[in-house]
C-alpha positions in Angstrom: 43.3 -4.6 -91.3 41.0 -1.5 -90.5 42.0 0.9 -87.9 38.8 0.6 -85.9 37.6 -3.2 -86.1 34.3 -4.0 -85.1 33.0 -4.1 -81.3 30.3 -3.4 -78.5 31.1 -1.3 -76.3 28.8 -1.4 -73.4 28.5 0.3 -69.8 26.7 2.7 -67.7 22.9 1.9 -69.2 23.8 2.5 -72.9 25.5 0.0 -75.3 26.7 1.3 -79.1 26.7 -1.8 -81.4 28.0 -1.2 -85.1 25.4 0.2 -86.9 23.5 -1.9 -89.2 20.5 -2.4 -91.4 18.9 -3.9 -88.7 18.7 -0.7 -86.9 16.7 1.2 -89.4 13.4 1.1 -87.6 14.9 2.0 -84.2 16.9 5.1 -86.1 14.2 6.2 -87.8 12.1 6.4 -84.5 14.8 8.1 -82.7 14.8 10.9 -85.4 11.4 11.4 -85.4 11.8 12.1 -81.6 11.7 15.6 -81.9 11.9 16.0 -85.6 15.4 16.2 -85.4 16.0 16.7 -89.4 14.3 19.6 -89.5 17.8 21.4 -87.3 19.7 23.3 -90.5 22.7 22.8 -88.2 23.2 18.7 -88.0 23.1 15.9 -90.1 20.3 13.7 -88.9 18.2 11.9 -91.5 14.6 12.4 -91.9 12.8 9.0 -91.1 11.9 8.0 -94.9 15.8 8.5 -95.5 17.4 6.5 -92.7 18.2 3.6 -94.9 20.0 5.8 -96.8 21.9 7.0 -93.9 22.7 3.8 -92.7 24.0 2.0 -96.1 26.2 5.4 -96.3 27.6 5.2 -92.9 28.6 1.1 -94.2 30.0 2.6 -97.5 32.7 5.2 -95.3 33.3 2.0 -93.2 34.5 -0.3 -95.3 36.8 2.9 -97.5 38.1 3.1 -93.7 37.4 6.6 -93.2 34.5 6.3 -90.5 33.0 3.5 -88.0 29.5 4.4 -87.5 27.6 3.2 -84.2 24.0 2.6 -83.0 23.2 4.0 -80.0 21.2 1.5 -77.8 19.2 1.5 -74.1 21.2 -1.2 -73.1 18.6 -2.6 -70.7 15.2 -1.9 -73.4 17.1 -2.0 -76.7 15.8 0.6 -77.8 17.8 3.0 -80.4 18.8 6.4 -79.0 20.6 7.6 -81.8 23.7 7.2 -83.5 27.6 8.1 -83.2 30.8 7.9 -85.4 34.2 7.6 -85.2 35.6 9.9 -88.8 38.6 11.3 -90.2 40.3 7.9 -88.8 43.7 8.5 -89.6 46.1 5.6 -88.0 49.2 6.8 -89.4 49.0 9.6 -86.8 46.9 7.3 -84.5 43.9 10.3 -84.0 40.3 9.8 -85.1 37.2 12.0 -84.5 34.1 11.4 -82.9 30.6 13.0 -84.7 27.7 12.4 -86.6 26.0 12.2 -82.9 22.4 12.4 -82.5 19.8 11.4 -79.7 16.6 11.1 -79.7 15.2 14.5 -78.4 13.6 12.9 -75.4 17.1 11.5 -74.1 19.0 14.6 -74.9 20.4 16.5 -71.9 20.2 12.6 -69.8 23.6 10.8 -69.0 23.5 8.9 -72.2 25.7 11.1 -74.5 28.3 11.1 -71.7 28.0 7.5 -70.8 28.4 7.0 -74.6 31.5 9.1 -75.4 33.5 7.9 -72.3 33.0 4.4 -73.8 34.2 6.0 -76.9 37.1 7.9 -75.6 38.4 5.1 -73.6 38.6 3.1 -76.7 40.3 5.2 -78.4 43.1 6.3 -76.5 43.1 2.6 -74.2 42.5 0.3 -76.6 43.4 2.4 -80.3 46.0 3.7 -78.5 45.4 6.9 -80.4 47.6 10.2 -80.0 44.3 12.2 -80.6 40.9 12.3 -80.4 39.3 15.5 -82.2 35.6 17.3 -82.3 33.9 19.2 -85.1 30.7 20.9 -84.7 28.6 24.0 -86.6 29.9 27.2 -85.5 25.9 27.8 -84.6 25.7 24.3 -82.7 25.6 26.0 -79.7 24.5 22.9 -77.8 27.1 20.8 -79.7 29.8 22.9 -78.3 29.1 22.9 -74.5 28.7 19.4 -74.9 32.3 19.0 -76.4 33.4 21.3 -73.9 32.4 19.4 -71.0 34.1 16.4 -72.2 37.6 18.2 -71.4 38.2 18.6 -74.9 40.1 21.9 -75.9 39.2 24.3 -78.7 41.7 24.5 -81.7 40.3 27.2 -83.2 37.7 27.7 -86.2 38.0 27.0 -89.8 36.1 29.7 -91.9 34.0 28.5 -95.2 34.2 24.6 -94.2 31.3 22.5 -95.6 27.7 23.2 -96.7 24.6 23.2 -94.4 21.6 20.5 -95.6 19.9 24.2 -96.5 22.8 25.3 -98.2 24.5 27.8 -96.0 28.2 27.3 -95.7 29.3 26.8 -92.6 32.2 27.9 -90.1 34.0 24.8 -88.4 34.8 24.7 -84.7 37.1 22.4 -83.8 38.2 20.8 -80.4 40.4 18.0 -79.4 42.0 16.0 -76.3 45.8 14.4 -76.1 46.3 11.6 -74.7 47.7 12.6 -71.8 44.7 14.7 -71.1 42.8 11.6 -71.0 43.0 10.8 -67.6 42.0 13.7 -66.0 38.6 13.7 -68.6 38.4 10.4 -67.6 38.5 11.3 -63.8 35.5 14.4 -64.7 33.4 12.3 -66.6 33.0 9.7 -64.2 32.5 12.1 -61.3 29.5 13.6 -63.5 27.7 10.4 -64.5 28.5 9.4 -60.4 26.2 12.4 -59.5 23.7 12.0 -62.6 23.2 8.6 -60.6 22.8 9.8 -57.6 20.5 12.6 -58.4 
């Protein structure tokens, strides 16, 4: 039985379903929201590719190594983006949470916290998982503050990690969160999307 089984999770305006096929269309709009492909520091697919993206994301489920999610307005429907748990490794209980992208015209809202604290809290409530970790571009900028204000902690960078879509190698920065850290991430997280309501 897989690490990560299959599930909704759902709360606070967004809802991430497994991603399917039946997604394509939405995913494909969401990239072309901003022309998101065109970043030489993510991963997103260009529109005419997202099929490809999607039936890749399935292929690394089922070898157990990532559980990719669509990234829903729960109340519309419509696809925001997408979202993974990776590097799932349950003899240590830790996964990691990437491959995130929004839809440029949702970026810098409430989703991407509304959709990670659904994520964290299944990992370390219902997982049960020692650790969650982060990776991002050493020039993700953005990525990074975003981690950061999760609570999760930097662990340092690894030099000469993986090759950019343009070719570049990139620098790795890690981050990640304990367990016992959890709670008081928990606590901030809520207390932000509290005042993102109220705003």
């Amino acid at each position: 039985m897989a690490f990560v089984q299959p599930v909704t999770l759902q709360g606070r305006g967004v809802r991430l379903e497994p991603l399917a096929l039946a997604h394509e269309a939405g995913l494909a709009a969401a990239a072309a929201d901003g022309q998101l492909w065109k970043l030489r520091v993510t991963s997103v697919p260009e529109p005419q590719d997202t099929r490809a993206y999607i039936e890749t994301a399935l292929t690394m489920r089922e070898a157990g190594s990532r559980f990719a999610f669509a990234v829903l307005d729960d109340a519309t429907g419509r696809v925001l983006g997408s979202t993974s748990y990776h590097d799932i490794l349950p003899a240590v209980r830790r996964v990691e949470i990437g491959y995130t992208w929004y839809a440029q015209s949702v970026q810098r809202t409430h989703v991407n916290t509304a959709a990670k604290l659904l994520m964290m809290g299944h990992a370390f409530d219902t997982l049960a998982c020692h650790v969650v970790g982060w990776r991002t571009d050493n020039y993700n900028f953005a990525s990074q503050r975003a981690i950061e204000r999760l609570g999760a902690r930097k662990d340092g960078v690894i030099r000469g990690h993986a090759l950019r879509r343009d070719g570049t190698i990139r620098d790795t920065v890690m981050y990640s969160m304990r367990a016992g850290e959890w709670p008081e991430a928990r606590a901030q997280l809520l207390y932000l999307l509290e005042r993102h309501a109220l705003a």
